[in-house]
Short mmCIF file of C-alpha atoms in Angstrom, two decimals:
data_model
loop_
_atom_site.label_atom_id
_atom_site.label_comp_id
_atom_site.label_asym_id
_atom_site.label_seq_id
_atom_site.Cartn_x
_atom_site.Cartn_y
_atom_site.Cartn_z
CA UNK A 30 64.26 125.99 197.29
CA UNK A 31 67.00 126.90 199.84
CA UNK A 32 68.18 130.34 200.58
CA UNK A 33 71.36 131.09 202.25
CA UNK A 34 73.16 133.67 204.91
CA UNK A 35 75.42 134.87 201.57
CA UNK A 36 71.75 135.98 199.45
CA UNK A 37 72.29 132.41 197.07
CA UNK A 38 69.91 130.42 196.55
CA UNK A 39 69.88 126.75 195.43
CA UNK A 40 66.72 125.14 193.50
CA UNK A 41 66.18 121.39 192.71
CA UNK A 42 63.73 119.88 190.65
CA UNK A 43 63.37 116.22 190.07
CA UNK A 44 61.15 113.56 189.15
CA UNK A 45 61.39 110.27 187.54
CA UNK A 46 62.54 111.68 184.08
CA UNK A 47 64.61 114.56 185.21
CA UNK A 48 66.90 115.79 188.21
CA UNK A 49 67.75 120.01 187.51
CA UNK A 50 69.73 122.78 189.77
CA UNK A 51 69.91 125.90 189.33
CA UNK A 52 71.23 128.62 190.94
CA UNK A 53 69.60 132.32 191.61
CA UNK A 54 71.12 135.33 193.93
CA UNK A 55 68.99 137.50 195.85
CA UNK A 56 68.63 141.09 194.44
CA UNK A 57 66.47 142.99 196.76
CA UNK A 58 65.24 142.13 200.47
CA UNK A 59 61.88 142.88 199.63
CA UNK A 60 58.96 142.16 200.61
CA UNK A 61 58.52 140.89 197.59
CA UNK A 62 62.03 139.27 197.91
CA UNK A 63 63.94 139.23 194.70
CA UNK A 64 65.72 137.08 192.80
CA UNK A 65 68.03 137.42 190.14
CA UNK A 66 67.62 134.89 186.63
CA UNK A 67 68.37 131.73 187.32
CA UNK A 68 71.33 129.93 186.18
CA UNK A 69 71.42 125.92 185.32
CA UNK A 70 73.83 124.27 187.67
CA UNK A 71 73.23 120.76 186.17
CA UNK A 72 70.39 118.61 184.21
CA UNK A 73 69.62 115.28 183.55
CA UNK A 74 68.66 113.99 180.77
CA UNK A 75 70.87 116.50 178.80
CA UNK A 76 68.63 119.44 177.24
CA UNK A 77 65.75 118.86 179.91
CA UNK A 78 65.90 121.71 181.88
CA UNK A 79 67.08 125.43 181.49
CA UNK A 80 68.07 128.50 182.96
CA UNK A 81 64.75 131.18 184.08
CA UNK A 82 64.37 134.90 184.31
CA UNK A 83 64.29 136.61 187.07
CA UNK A 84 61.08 136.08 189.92
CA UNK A 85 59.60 137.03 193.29
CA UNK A 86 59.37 135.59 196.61
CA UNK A 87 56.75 136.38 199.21
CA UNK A 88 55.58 134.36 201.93
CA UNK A 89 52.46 133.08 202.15
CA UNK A 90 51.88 131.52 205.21
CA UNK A 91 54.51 130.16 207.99
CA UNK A 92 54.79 126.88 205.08
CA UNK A 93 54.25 128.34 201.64
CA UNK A 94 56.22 130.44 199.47
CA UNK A 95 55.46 131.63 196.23
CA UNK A 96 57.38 132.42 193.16
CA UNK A 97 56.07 134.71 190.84
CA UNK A 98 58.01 135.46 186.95
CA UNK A 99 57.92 139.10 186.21
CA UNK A 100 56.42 137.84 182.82
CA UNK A 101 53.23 137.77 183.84
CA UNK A 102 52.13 135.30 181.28
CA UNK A 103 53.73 132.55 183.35
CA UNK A 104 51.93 131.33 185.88
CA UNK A 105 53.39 131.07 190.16
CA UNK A 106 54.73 128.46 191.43
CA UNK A 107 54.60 127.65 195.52
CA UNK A 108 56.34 125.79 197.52
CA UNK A 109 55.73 124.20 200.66
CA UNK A 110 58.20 123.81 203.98
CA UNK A 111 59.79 120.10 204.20
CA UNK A 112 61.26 119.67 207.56
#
């Protein structure tokens, strides 16, 4: 998960049966930081990823970030700081 200057933000997923993008725009500087639906940039194998609905950001701790789906039947995923 990478978040740029210009409020984009760039998510990759991959492991050894799929490689996904997608793309997401900030919508409010929070805290909770917020994130507009996300948009499929690409996806291997065809049909093995899709687009999301709009989430959450907050920080956890100085490494952790978790994303929360305003459906709050899905569960949040975190990430963690590489780097």
């Amino acid at each position: 998960l990478m978040i740029h200057g210009d409020g984009s933000v760039e998510l990759r997923g991959d492991s050894p049966t799929y490689s996904c993008s997608w793309g997401m725009a900030v919508t409010a500087a929070g805290p909770p930081v917020e994130l507009s639906p996300s948009e499929l940039i690409s996806g291997e194998p065809e049909g093995s990823c899709a687009p999301g609905d709009a989430t959450t950001l907050t920080l956890v701790d100085p490494t952790h970030l978790r994303r929360d789906n305003l459906d709050p039947g899905k569960a949040p995923l975190t990430y963690e700081k590489v780097g």
